[in-house]
Coordinates of C-alpha atoms in Angstrom, one line a residue:
X262 CA -29.5 -9.0 25.5
X263 CA -29.8 -12.3 27.5
X264 CA -31.0 -13.1 30.9
X265 CA -30.9 -16.2 33.2
X266 CA -32.8 -17.1 36.3
X267 CA -29.5 -18.1 37.9
X268 CA -26.9 -15.2 37.8
X269 CA -23.8 -16.0 35.9
X270 CA -20.6 -14.7 37.6
X271 CA -17.5 -15.5 35.6
X272 CA -15.4 -14.8 38.6
X273 CA -17.0 -17.6 40.6
X274 CA -14.4 -19.8 39.0
X275 CA -10.8 -20.0 39.9
X276 CA -9.1 -18.5 36.8
X277 CA -5.5 -17.5 36.8
X278 CA -4.4 -14.0 36.0
X279 CA -2.5 -15.3 33.0
X280 CA -5.7 -16.7 31.5
X281 CA -7.6 -13.5 32.2
X282 CA -4.8 -11.4 30.6
X283 CA -4.7 -13.6 27.5
X284 CA -8.4 -13.3 26.6
X285 CA -9.2 -11.1 23.6
X286 CA -12.1 -9.3 25.3
X287 CA -11.6 -6.2 27.5
X288 CA -12.6 -7.1 31.1
X289 CA -13.0 -5.1 34.2
X290 CA -14.9 -5.8 37.5
X291 CA -16.5 -3.4 39.9
X292 CA -18.0 -3.8 43.3
X293 CA -21.4 -2.6 44.3
X294 CA -19.9 0.8 45.1
X295 CA -18.5 1.2 41.6
X296 CA -15.0 0.7 42.8
X297 CA -12.8 -1.0 40.1
X298 CA -11.3 -4.3 41.4
X299 CA -9.9 -5.7 38.1
X300 CA -8.7 -4.2 34.8
X301 CA -7.1 -6.4 32.2
X302 CA -4.6 -5.6 29.4
X303 CA -7.3 -5.3 26.7
X304 CA -9.3 -2.9 28.9
X305 CA -6.2 -0.8 29.1
X306 CA -5.8 -0.8 25.3
X307 CA -9.5 -0.3 24.4
X308 CA -10.3 2.3 27.0
X309 CA -6.9 4.0 26.9
X310 CA -6.6 3.8 30.7
X311 CA -3.6 2.1 32.5
X312 CA -4.7 -0.1 35.3
X313 CA -2.6 1.7 37.9
X314 CA -4.7 4.8 37.4
X315 CA -8.1 3.0 37.7
X316 CA -7.7 0.1 40.2
X317 CA -9.3 1.0 43.5
X318 CA -10.9 4.1 42.0
X319 CA -14.6 4.8 41.6
X320 CA -15.6 4.3 38.0
X321 CA -18.2 7.1 38.0
X322 CA -15.6 9.6 39.2
X323 CA -13.0 8.5 36.6
X324 CA -15.6 8.6 33.7
X325 CA -17.8 11.5 34.8
X326 CA -18.8 12.3 31.2
X327 CA -20.0 8.7 30.7
X328 CA -22.7 8.9 33.5
X329 CA -25.5 9.4 31.0
X330 CA -24.5 6.3 29.0
X331 CA -26.4 3.1 28.8
X332 CA -23.7 1.3 30.9
X333 CA -25.0 2.9 34.1
X334 CA -28.7 2.2 33.5
X335 CA -27.9 -1.4 32.5
X336 CA -25.7 -1.7 35.7
X337 CA -28.7 -0.9 37.9
X338 CA -31.0 -3.3 35.9
X339 CA -28.5 -6.1 36.1
X340 CA -28.0 -5.6 39.9
X341 CA -31.7 -5.1 40.6
X342 CA -32.9 -8.1 38.6
X343 CA -29.8 -10.2 39.0
X344 CA -29.6 -10.9 35.2
X345 CA -26.8 -10.6 32.7
X346 CA -27.3 -8.1 30.0
X347 CA -25.6 -7.3 26.6
X348 CA -25.8 -4.1 24.7
X349 CA -23.9 -1.8 22.3
X350 CA -22.5 1.5 23.6
X351 CA -20.9 4.4 21.8
X352 CA -18.2 6.3 23.8
X353 CA -17.7 9.8 22.3
X354 CA -14.4 10.3 24.1
X355 CA -13.0 7.2 22.4
X356 CA -14.9 7.7 19.2
X357 CA -15.7 4.0 19.3
X358 CA -18.5 1.5 19.6
X359 CA -18.2 -1.2 22.2
X360 CA -20.2 -4.4 22.6
X361 CA -20.7 -4.8 26.4
X362 CA -21.6 -7.9 28.3
X363 CA -22.5 -7.4 32.0
X364 CA -22.6 -10.2 34.5
X365 CA -23.8 -9.6 38.1
X366 CA -22.4 -11.3 41.1
X367 CA -22.8 -11.1 44.9
X368 CA -19.9 -8.6 45.0
X369 CA -20.7 -6.5 42.0
X370 CA -20.3 -6.7 38.2
X371 CA -18.0 -8.3 35.6
X372 CA -18.0 -6.4 32.4
X373 CA -16.7 -7.9 29.1
X374 CA -16.4 -5.7 26.0
X375 CA -15.0 -5.7 22.5
X376 CA -14.5 -2.9 19.9
X377 CA -17.2 -3.2 17.2
X378 CA -16.6 0.2 15.6
X379 CA -15.6 -1.3 12.2
X380 CA -18.7 -3.5 12.2
X381 CA -21.0 -0.6 13.1
X382 CA -19.4 1.6 10.4
X383 CA -19.7 -1.2 7.8
X384 CA -23.4 -1.7 8.7
X385 CA -24.0 2.1 8.4
X386 CA -22.1 2.3 5.1
X387 CA -24.0 -0.6 3.7
X388 CA -27.4 0.9 4.7
X389 CA -26.3 4.2 3.1
X390 CA -25.1 2.5 0.0
X391 CA -28.4 0.7 -0.4
X392 CA -30.3 4.0 0.0
X393 CA -28.0 5.7 -2.5
X394 CA -28.4 2.8 -4.9
X395 CA -32.2 2.9 -4.6
X396 CA -32.2 6.7 -5.2
X397 CA -29.7 6.4 -8.1
X398 CA -31.7 3.6 -9.6
X399 CA -35.1 5.3 -9.4
X400 CA -34.0 8.8 -10.2
X401 CA -31.6 8.0 -13.0
X402 CA -32.6 9.5 -16.4
X403 CA -31.2 6.4 -18.1
X404 CA -33.4 3.3 -18.3
X405 CA -32.1 0.6 -15.9
X406 CA -33.3 -2.8 -14.9
X407 CA -32.3 -5.9 -13.0
X408 CA -33.0 -9.4 -14.3
X409 CA -32.4 -13.0 -13.2
X410 CA -29.5 -14.4 -15.1
X411 CA -31.0 -17.9 -15.1
X412 CA -34.6 -17.2 -16.0
X413 CA -34.0 -13.8 -17.7
X414 CA -37.1 -12.5 -15.8
X415 CA -37.2 -8.8 -15.0
X416 CA -36.8 -8.3 -11.2
X417 CA -36.8 -4.5 -11.0
X418 CA -37.2 -1.6 -13.4
X419 CA -36.6 2.1 -12.9
X420 CA -38.9 5.0 -13.8
X421 CA -36.9 6.0 -16.9
X422 CA -37.4 2.5 -18.4
X423 CA -41.1 2.6 -17.7
X424 CA -41.3 6.1 -19.3
X425 CA -39.1 5.3 -22.4
X426 CA -40.4 1.8 -23.2
X427 CA -44.1 2.4 -22.4
X428 CA -44.6 -0.7 -20.3
X429 CA -46.0 -0.5 -16.7
X430 CA -44.0 -1.8 -13.8
X431 CA -46.4 -4.8 -13.5
X432 CA -46.0 -5.6 -17.2
X433 CA -42.2 -5.4 -17.0
X434 CA -42.1 -7.8 -14.0
X435 CA -44.2 -10.3 -15.9
X436 CA -41.8 -10.3 -18.9
X437 CA -38.3 -11.5 -19.7
X438 CA -35.5 -9.6 -21.5
X439 CA -36.3 -11.6 -24.7
X440 CA -39.8 -9.9 -24.8
X441 CA -38.2 -6.6 -25.7
X442 CA -36.0 -8.0 -28.5
X443 CA -37.0 -8.6 -32.1
X444 CA -37.5 -12.3 -32.8
X445 CA -34.6 -12.4 -35.3
X446 CA -32.2 -11.2 -32.5
X447 CA -33.1 -13.8 -29.9
X448 CA -30.5 -16.3 -31.1
X449 CA -27.8 -13.6 -30.9
X450 CA -29.0 -12.7 -27.4
X451 CA -28.8 -16.3 -26.2
X452 CA -25.3 -16.7 -27.6
X453 CA -24.2 -13.5 -26.0
X454 CA -25.6 -14.6 -22.6
X455 CA -23.8 -18.0 -22.9
X456 CA -20.4 -16.8 -24.1
X457 CA -19.9 -13.5 -22.3
X458 CA -22.6 -12.5 -19.8
X459 CA -22.8 -15.7 -17.8
X460 CA -19.0 -15.7 -17.4
X461 CA -19.6 -12.7 -15.2
X462 CA -18.1 -9.2 -15.0
X463 CA -18.8 -6.0 -16.9
X464 CA -20.0 -6.1 -20.5
X465 CA -21.0 -3.6 -23.2
X466 CA -22.9 -4.2 -26.4
X467 CA -25.2 -2.6 -28.9
X468 CA -28.7 -4.1 -29.4
X469 CA -32.1 -3.5 -30.9
X470 CA -35.0 -3.2 -28.5
X471 CA -38.8 -3.0 -29.1
X472 CA -41.0 -0.5 -27.3
X473 CA -44.6 -1.4 -26.3
X474 CA -45.9 0.6 -29.4
X475 CA -43.7 -1.6 -31.7
X476 CA -41.0 1.1 -32.4
X477 CA -37.6 -0.4 -32.9
X478 CA -34.7 1.5 -31.3
X479 CA -30.9 1.0 -31.1
X480 CA -29.5 1.0 -27.6
X481 CA -26.0 0.8 -26.0
X482 CA -26.2 -1.5 -23.0
X483 CA -23.8 -1.8 -20.2
X484 CA -24.3 -4.6 -17.7
X485 CA -22.7 -6.1 -14.6
X486 CA -23.4 -9.3 -12.8
X487 CA -23.9 -9.5 -9.0
X488 CA -25.3 -11.8 -6.4
X489 CA -28.8 -10.9 -5.0
X490 CA -30.1 -13.1 -2.2
X491 CA -28.3 -16.1 -3.4
X492 CA -29.0 -15.9 -7.1
X493 CA -27.1 -14.4 -10.0
X494 CA -28.6 -11.2 -11.3
X495 CA -27.6 -8.6 -13.8
X496 CA -27.9 -4.8 -13.6
X497 CA -28.3 -3.2 -17.1
X498 CA -28.2 0.4 -18.3
X499 CA -29.8 1.0 -21.7
X500 CA -28.9 4.2 -23.5
X501 CA -31.0 5.0 -26.6
X502 CA -28.5 5.7 -29.3
X503 CA -30.8 5.3 -32.3
X504 CA -30.3 8.8 -33.8
X505 CA -26.5 8.6 -33.7
X506 CA -26.3 5.0 -35.0
X507 CA -28.6 5.7 -37.9
X508 CA -26.6 8.8 -38.8
X509 CA -23.3 6.8 -38.7
X510 CA -24.7 4.2 -41.0
X511 CA -25.6 6.8 -43.5
X512 CA -22.2 8.5 -43.1
X513 CA -20.3 5.2 -43.7
X514 CA -21.8 5.0 -47.1
X515 CA -20.2 8.3 -48.2
X516 CA -16.8 8.0 -46.6
X517 CA -15.5 4.6 -47.7
X518 CA -12.3 6.1 -49.1
X519 CA -11.5 8.1 -46.0
X520 CA -12.1 5.0 -43.8
X521 CA -9.7 3.0 -45.9
X522 CA -7.0 5.6 -45.5
X523 CA -7.1 5.6 -41.7
X524 CA -7.9 1.9 -41.0
X525 CA -4.5 1.4 -39.3
X526 CA -4.6 4.6 -37.4
X527 CA -1.9 7.3 -37.1
X528 CA -1.4 11.0 -37.0
X529 CA -0.1 11.7 -40.5
X530 CA -1.8 9.7 -43.3
X531 CA -0.4 9.6 -46.8
X532 CA -0.6 7.5 -49.9
X533 CA 2.6 6.6 -51.7
X534 CA 3.4 4.9 -55.0
X535 CA 5.7 1.9 -55.2
X536 CA 8.7 4.2 -55.5
X537 CA 7.8 6.1 -52.3
X538 CA 6.5 9.3 -54.0
X539 CA 3.6 11.1 -52.3
X540 CA 0.2 10.9 -54.0
X541 CA -1.9 12.1 -51.1
X542 CA -1.1 13.6 -47.7
X543 CA -3.6 14.4 -45.0
X544 CA -4.0 18.0 -43.7
X545 CA -2.6 17.0 -40.4
X546 CA 0.9 17.0 -41.9
X547 CA 1.5 20.6 -40.9
X548 CA 0.7 19.9 -37.2
X549 CA 3.1 16.9 -37.2
X550 CA 6.1 18.1 -39.3
X551 CA 5.3 21.8 -40.1
X552 CA 4.9 21.1 -43.8
X553 CA 1.7 21.7 -45.7
X554 CA 0.1 18.7 -47.4
X555 CA 0.3 20.2 -50.9
X556 CA 4.1 20.6 -50.5
X557 CA 4.6 16.9 -50.3
X558 CA 2.8 15.9 -53.5
X559 CA 5.2 14.5 -56.1
X560 CA 8.2 14.4 -53.8
X561 CA 9.9 11.3 -52.6
X562 CA 9.5 10.4 -48.9
X563 CA 13.1 9.1 -48.6
X564 CA 14.4 12.6 -49.4
X565 CA 13.1 13.8 -46.0
X566 CA 14.8 11.0 -44.0
X567 CA 18.1 11.5 -42.2
X568 CA 21.1 10.1 -44.3
X569 CA 22.0 7.7 -41.4
X570 CA 18.5 6.2 -41.4
X571 CA 17.7 6.3 -45.1
X572 CA 19.2 3.0 -46.2
X573 CA 17.5 1.0 -43.5
X574 CA 14.1 2.6 -44.2
X575 CA 14.5 1.8 -48.0
X576 CA 15.4 -1.8 -47.2
X577 CA 12.3 -2.2 -44.9
X578 CA 10.1 -0.4 -47.5
X579 CA 11.1 -3.0 -50.1
X580 CA 9.6 -5.7 -48.0
X581 CA 6.2 -4.7 -49.2
X582 CA 6.9 -6.7 -52.3
X583 CA 6.4 -9.8 -50.2
X584 CA 4.3 -8.5 -47.4
X585 CA 1.2 -6.3 -47.4
X586 CA 2.0 -4.8 -44.0
X587 CA 5.4 -3.4 -42.8
X588 CA 6.3 -1.5 -39.7
X589 CA 9.4 0.6 -40.2
X590 CA 12.0 1.1 -37.5
X591 CA 11.7 4.7 -36.1
X592 CA 13.7 7.1 -38.2
X593 CA 14.6 10.8 -38.2
X594 CA 12.4 13.0 -40.6
X595 CA 13.3 16.6 -41.6
X596 CA 10.5 19.0 -40.7
X597 CA 9.6 22.4 -42.1
X598 CA 12.1 24.1 -39.7
X599 CA 15.0 21.9 -40.9
X600 CA 15.0 20.0 -37.7
X601 CA 14.8 16.3 -37.5
X602 CA 12.0 14.5 -35.6
X603 CA 11.7 10.8 -34.8
X604 CA 8.8 9.3 -36.8
X605 CA 7.2 5.8 -36.5
X606 CA 5.5 4.6 -39.6
X607 CA 3.2 1.7 -40.6
X608 CA 2.9 0.8 -44.3
X609 CA 0.0 -1.1 -45.8
X610 CA 0.0 -2.0 -49.5
X611 CA -3.6 -1.2 -50.8
X612 CA -2.6 -0.7 -54.4
X613 CA -5.2 -3.2 -55.5
X614 CA -8.0 -1.4 -53.7
X615 CA -9.6 1.0 -56.2
X616 CA -10.7 3.4 -53.4
X617 CA -7.0 3.8 -52.4
X618 CA -4.7 2.8 -55.3
X619 CA -1.4 3.0 -53.4
X620 CA 0.6 2.3 -50.2
X621 CA -1.0 3.8 -47.1
X622 CA 1.5 5.3 -44.7
X623 CA 0.3 6.0 -41.2
X624 CA 3.0 8.0 -39.3
X625 CA 3.2 9.5 -35.8
X626 CA 5.8 11.7 -34.0
X627 CA 7.6 9.6 -31.4
X628 CA 10.4 12.1 -30.7
X629 CA 9.5 12.4 -27.0
X630 CA 9.4 8.6 -26.5
X631 CA 12.8 8.1 -28.3
X632 CA 14.4 10.8 -26.3
X633 CA 13.0 9.5 -23.0
X634 CA 14.2 6.0 -23.8
X635 CA 17.7 7.4 -24.5
X636 CA 17.6 9.3 -21.3
X637 CA 16.5 6.2 -19.4
X638 CA 19.4 4.2 -21.0
X639 CA 21.8 6.9 -20.0
X640 CA 20.4 7.0 -16.5
X641 CA 20.7 3.2 -16.2
X642 CA 24.3 3.3 -17.4
X643 CA 25.1 5.9 -14.8
X644 CA 23.4 3.8 -12.1
X645 CA 25.3 0.7 -13.1
X646 CA 28.6 2.7 -13.1
X647 CA 27.8 4.0 -9.6
X648 CA 26.9 0.5 -8.4
X649 CA 30.2 -0.8 -9.6
X650 CA 32.2 2.1 -8.1
X651 CA 30.7 2.0 -4.6
X652 CA 31.3 -0.5 -1.9
X653 CA 27.9 0.0 -0.4
X654 CA 24.9 -2.3 -1.1
X655 CA 22.4 -0.4 -3.2
X656 CA 18.8 -1.4 -3.5
X657 CA 15.6 -0.4 -5.4
X658 CA 12.4 -1.3 -3.5
X659 CA 9.2 -1.2 -5.5
X660 CA 6.2 -0.9 -3.1
X661 CA 3.6 -1.9 -5.7
X662 CA 4.8 -5.5 -6.0
X663 CA 7.1 -5.8 -3.0
X664 CA 10.1 -6.6 -5.2
X665 CA 13.7 -5.3 -4.3
X666 CA 16.6 -5.1 -6.8
X667 CA 20.1 -5.2 -5.3
X668 CA 23.5 -4.3 -6.8
X669 CA 26.6 -6.4 -6.5
X670 CA 27.2 -5.2 -2.9
X671 CA 24.7 -7.8 -1.7
X672 CA 27.2 -10.5 -2.6
X673 CA 30.4 -8.5 -1.8
X674 CA 29.3 -7.5 1.7
X675 CA 26.8 -10.1 2.8
X676 CA 27.7 -13.1 0.6
X677 CA 24.4 -13.6 -1.2
X678 CA 24.4 -14.7 -4.8
X679 CA 20.9 -13.4 -5.7
X680 CA 21.1 -9.8 -7.0
X681 CA 18.3 -9.5 -9.6
X682 CA 15.3 -9.5 -7.2
X683 CA 14.2 -10.3 -3.7
X684 CA 11.0 -9.8 -1.9
X685 CA 10.5 -7.3 0.9
X686 CA 9.7 -10.3 3.2
X687 CA 13.2 -11.6 2.4
X688 CA 14.8 -8.3 3.4
X689 CA 12.7 -8.1 6.6
X690 CA 13.7 -11.6 7.6
X691 CA 17.4 -10.7 7.3
X692 CA 17.1 -7.9 9.8
X693 CA 17.9 -9.0 13.4
X694 CA 14.6 -9.8 15.2
X695 CA 15.5 -7.3 18.0
X696 CA 15.7 -4.5 15.3
X697 CA 13.1 -5.5 12.7
X698 CA 10.0 -4.1 14.5
X699 CA 11.6 -0.7 15.1
X700 CA 12.9 -0.4 11.5
X701 CA 9.6 -1.3 10.0
X702 CA 7.7 1.1 12.2
X703 CA 10.0 4.0 11.4
X704 CA 9.7 3.5 7.7
X705 CA 5.9 3.4 8.0
X706 CA 6.0 6.7 10.0
X707 CA 8.1 8.3 7.3
X708 CA 5.5 7.2 4.7
X709 CA 2.6 8.5 6.7
X710 CA 4.3 11.8 7.1
X711 CA 5.3 11.9 3.4
X712 CA 9.0 12.3 4.3
X713 CA 11.5 11.8 1.5
X714 CA 14.6 10.8 3.4
X715 CA 15.0 7.9 5.9
X716 CA 17.9 6.6 7.9
X717 CA 18.3 3.8 10.3
X718 CA 21.0 1.5 11.9
X719 CA 20.4 -2.2 12.5
X720 CA 21.9 -5.6 12.2
X721 CA 21.7 -7.5 8.9
X722 CA 22.1 -11.2 8.5
X723 CA 24.9 -12.5 6.2
X724 CA 24.8 -15.6 4.1
X725 CA 26.9 -17.5 6.7
X726 CA 24.5 -16.7 9.5
X727 CA 26.5 -13.9 11.2
X728 CA 25.2 -10.4 11.5
X729 CA 26.8 -7.1 10.4
X730 CA 25.9 -3.6 11.7
X731 CA 24.7 -1.5 8.8
X732 CA 23.7 2.1 8.2
X733 CA 20.6 2.2 5.9
X734 CA 19.9 5.5 4.1
X735 CA 16.9 5.6 1.8
X736 CA 15.0 8.0 -0.4
X737 CA 11.2 7.6 -0.6
X738 CA 9.4 8.2 -3.9
X739 CA 5.8 9.4 -4.1
X740 CA 3.4 9.9 -7.1
X741 CA 1.6 13.1 -7.8
X742 CA -1.2 12.0 -5.5
X743 CA 1.2 11.5 -2.6
X744 CA 1.0 7.7 -2.7
X745 CA 4.3 5.9 -1.9
X746 CA 5.8 4.3 -4.9
X747 CA 9.1 2.9 -3.6
X748 CA 12.5 3.6 -2.0
X749 CA 16.0 3.7 -3.3
X750 CA 18.8 3.4 -0.7
X751 CA 22.1 1.9 0.3
X752 CA 23.4 -0.3 3.1
X753 CA 26.8 0.7 4.5
X754 CA 28.7 -1.8 6.6
X755 CA 29.5 0.0 9.9
X756 CA 30.5 -3.1 11.9
X757 CA 34.1 -2.0 12.4
X758 CA 32.9 1.4 13.7
X759 CA 30.4 -0.2 16.1
X760 CA 32.9 -2.7 17.3
X761 CA 35.4 0.1 17.9
X762 CA 32.8 2.0 19.9
X763 CA 32.1 -1.1 22.0
X764 CA 35.9 -1.5 22.7
X765 CA 36.1 2.1 23.8
X766 CA 33.1 1.7 26.1
X767 CA 34.7 -1.4 27.6
X768 CA 38.0 0.4 28.0
X769 CA 36.2 3.3 29.8
X770 CA 34.4 0.9 32.1
X771 CA 37.7 -0.6 33.3
X772 CA 39.2 2.9 33.7
X773 CA 36.2 3.7 35.9
X774 CA 36.9 0.6 38.0
X775 CA 40.5 1.7 38.5
X776 CA 39.4 5.3 39.3
X777 CA 36.9 4.0 41.9
X778 CA 39.5 1.7 43.4
X779 CA 41.9 4.6 43.7
X780 CA 39.4 6.9 45.3
X781 CA 37.7 4.5 47.7
X782 CA 39.7 1.2 48.3
X783 CA 43.2 2.9 48.6
X784 CA 41.9 5.7 50.8
X785 CA 40.9 3.3 53.7
X786 CA 44.3 1.8 54.5
X787 CA 46.0 5.1 53.7
X788 CA 43.8 6.9 56.3
X789 CA 44.7 4.3 58.9
X790 CA 48.4 4.8 58.2
X791 CA 48.1 8.5 58.6
X792 CA 46.3 8.0 61.9
X793 CA 49.0 5.6 63.1
X794 CA 51.7 8.1 62.2
X795 CA 50.0 10.7 64.3
X796 CA 49.9 8.3 67.2
X797 CA 53.6 7.4 66.8
X798 CA 54.5 11.1 66.7
X799 CA 53.2 11.4 70.3
X800 CA 55.1 10.4 73.4
X801 CA 53.2 7.2 74.3
X802 CA 54.1 4.0 76.1
X803 CA 56.4 1.5 74.3
X804 CA 53.7 -1.2 74.3
X805 CA 51.3 1.2 72.5
X806 CA 54.0 1.9 70.0
X807 CA 54.5 -1.8 69.3
X808 CA 50.8 -2.3 68.7
X809 CA 50.7 0.8 66.5
X810 CA 53.6 -0.4 64.4
X811 CA 51.9 -3.7 63.9
X812 CA 48.8 -2.0 62.6
X813 CA 51.0 0.2 60.5
X814 CA 52.6 -2.8 58.9
X815 CA 49.3 -4.4 58.3
X816 CA 47.9 -1.3 56.6
X817 CA 51.0 -0.9 54.5
X818 CA 50.6 -4.4 53.3
X819 CA 46.9 -3.8 52.4
X820 CA 47.9 -0.7 50.5
X821 CA 50.6 -2.6 48.7
X822 CA 48.1 -5.2 47.6
X823 CA 45.7 -2.5 46.3
X824 CA 48.5 -0.8 44.3
X825 CA 49.4 -4.2 42.7
X826 CA 45.8 -4.7 41.8
X827 CA 45.6 -1.2 40.2
X828 CA 48.8 -2.0 38.2
X829 CA 47.2 -5.2 37.0
X830 CA 44.0 -3.4 35.9
X831 CA 46.1 -0.8 34.1
X832 CA 48.0 -3.5 32.2
X833 CA 44.7 -5.0 31.1
X834 CA 43.8 -1.7 29.5
X835 CA 47.4 -1.0 28.2
X836 CA 47.8 1.8 30.7
X837 CA 51.3 2.5 32.0
X838 CA 52.0 3.8 35.4

């Protein structure tokens, strides 16, 4: 709120209506009786009130529900003390916050205002976010702290960290993160900070920490860097994972062979000899191919492969003589129900490893993927066939990246060579400026209302600069959450139909001219002729008859000219008499 000894009245200056209408602030003026004397375009938009309904009206009568608002009390203060005031006001009927600036004058008030709802909401959300963060930070059962990324000094520590590590808050704030690490781990910590942490972003690691009582624990840390009052800081969560890590270390000592078998991953794990005979098969074999593990032992793997795929698989298997690692092309494998399933296999020669002593085969069922790829290829082939068969321009619009793929119709109808991709901006720019806004708005309405089918007519620019009338019919795709993914559609050239309609309309217009001429222009001389005939039929003086005949001749001449004009009009429209 501001005030001045000399009142500021922005209407003391001679400002044209154009300037007032072009300002971005809402503006209205009222006299001392609250009668509205000016209401600009922005005021109409923000207050949702057209000026013809408010000008000359009493503001308190129009907005009765707003009488208790601050605007009315500030009005009296501004008028009583002759000072300008500024304040924020919430209007329930508009569900909006407005920043109001009130300037008094000798005649009343000038009120400038802008919508600050977004700013208010952002401030409120920020305050709530800080409160939620503070509550989450303090009440979290997981130890958390914030430290300065430059000095490594602790800046804040939650209750769980104090409870788990044994240090008081004051002790923590006097320490750096190096003080809770064993001395032998400091070099590793500094290297981690330099190579990963200071580069910013999220980071996870496992580290050893020291409690106040000297106990050494293993923790999984997750940290993220953020700016706090102009300095780089890092928020860290430290989860005590000592029990699990110690158990895993003990377990690793007793399962070396098993770890070797699955080092390359996969669903079905087997060990083969150099001829491809099974020496070991994991129990998961029944879940994958419906054959128990013991039924594989001693049998050759190639006996289960489809005859059409067998030779290629054997050829690729033989590459292990020169390579320790081979990935086989997916092949069909006969399962326990005598059906063939597509299998993808990775072979690793570990014959020299005494814990394995053979070729490790990691296999997984990829039947669904192969069938989907085949279905996709078939679908693409059908699409390409349809694209070649139709004369329409077909497009595939991906909303995620704004790219549009076109078929050959883009060149055949509009003359453009580029068919592989174009941006949505390119498409929008090719729509006639008088049509682009409406087309864009209707598409957005369909998206908001989750409609699947869209149709519109507009003018589309050709490569030579001319425009063609098109009928655009599209199908909108949405994901499972209802978010728009894209649109597939076609542009049909309807210029010939539109031009034909225009010709018919022009034809009808000329017919209407002829009809009007027949019913109005011809009637006037014809009426006079009929009147003169009635006069001649009476027994009048000869002089009168001569004058009547003169008028009759004149009217007949006028009628003759009109008829000639009608005939001319008819000829223009290919109309015969």
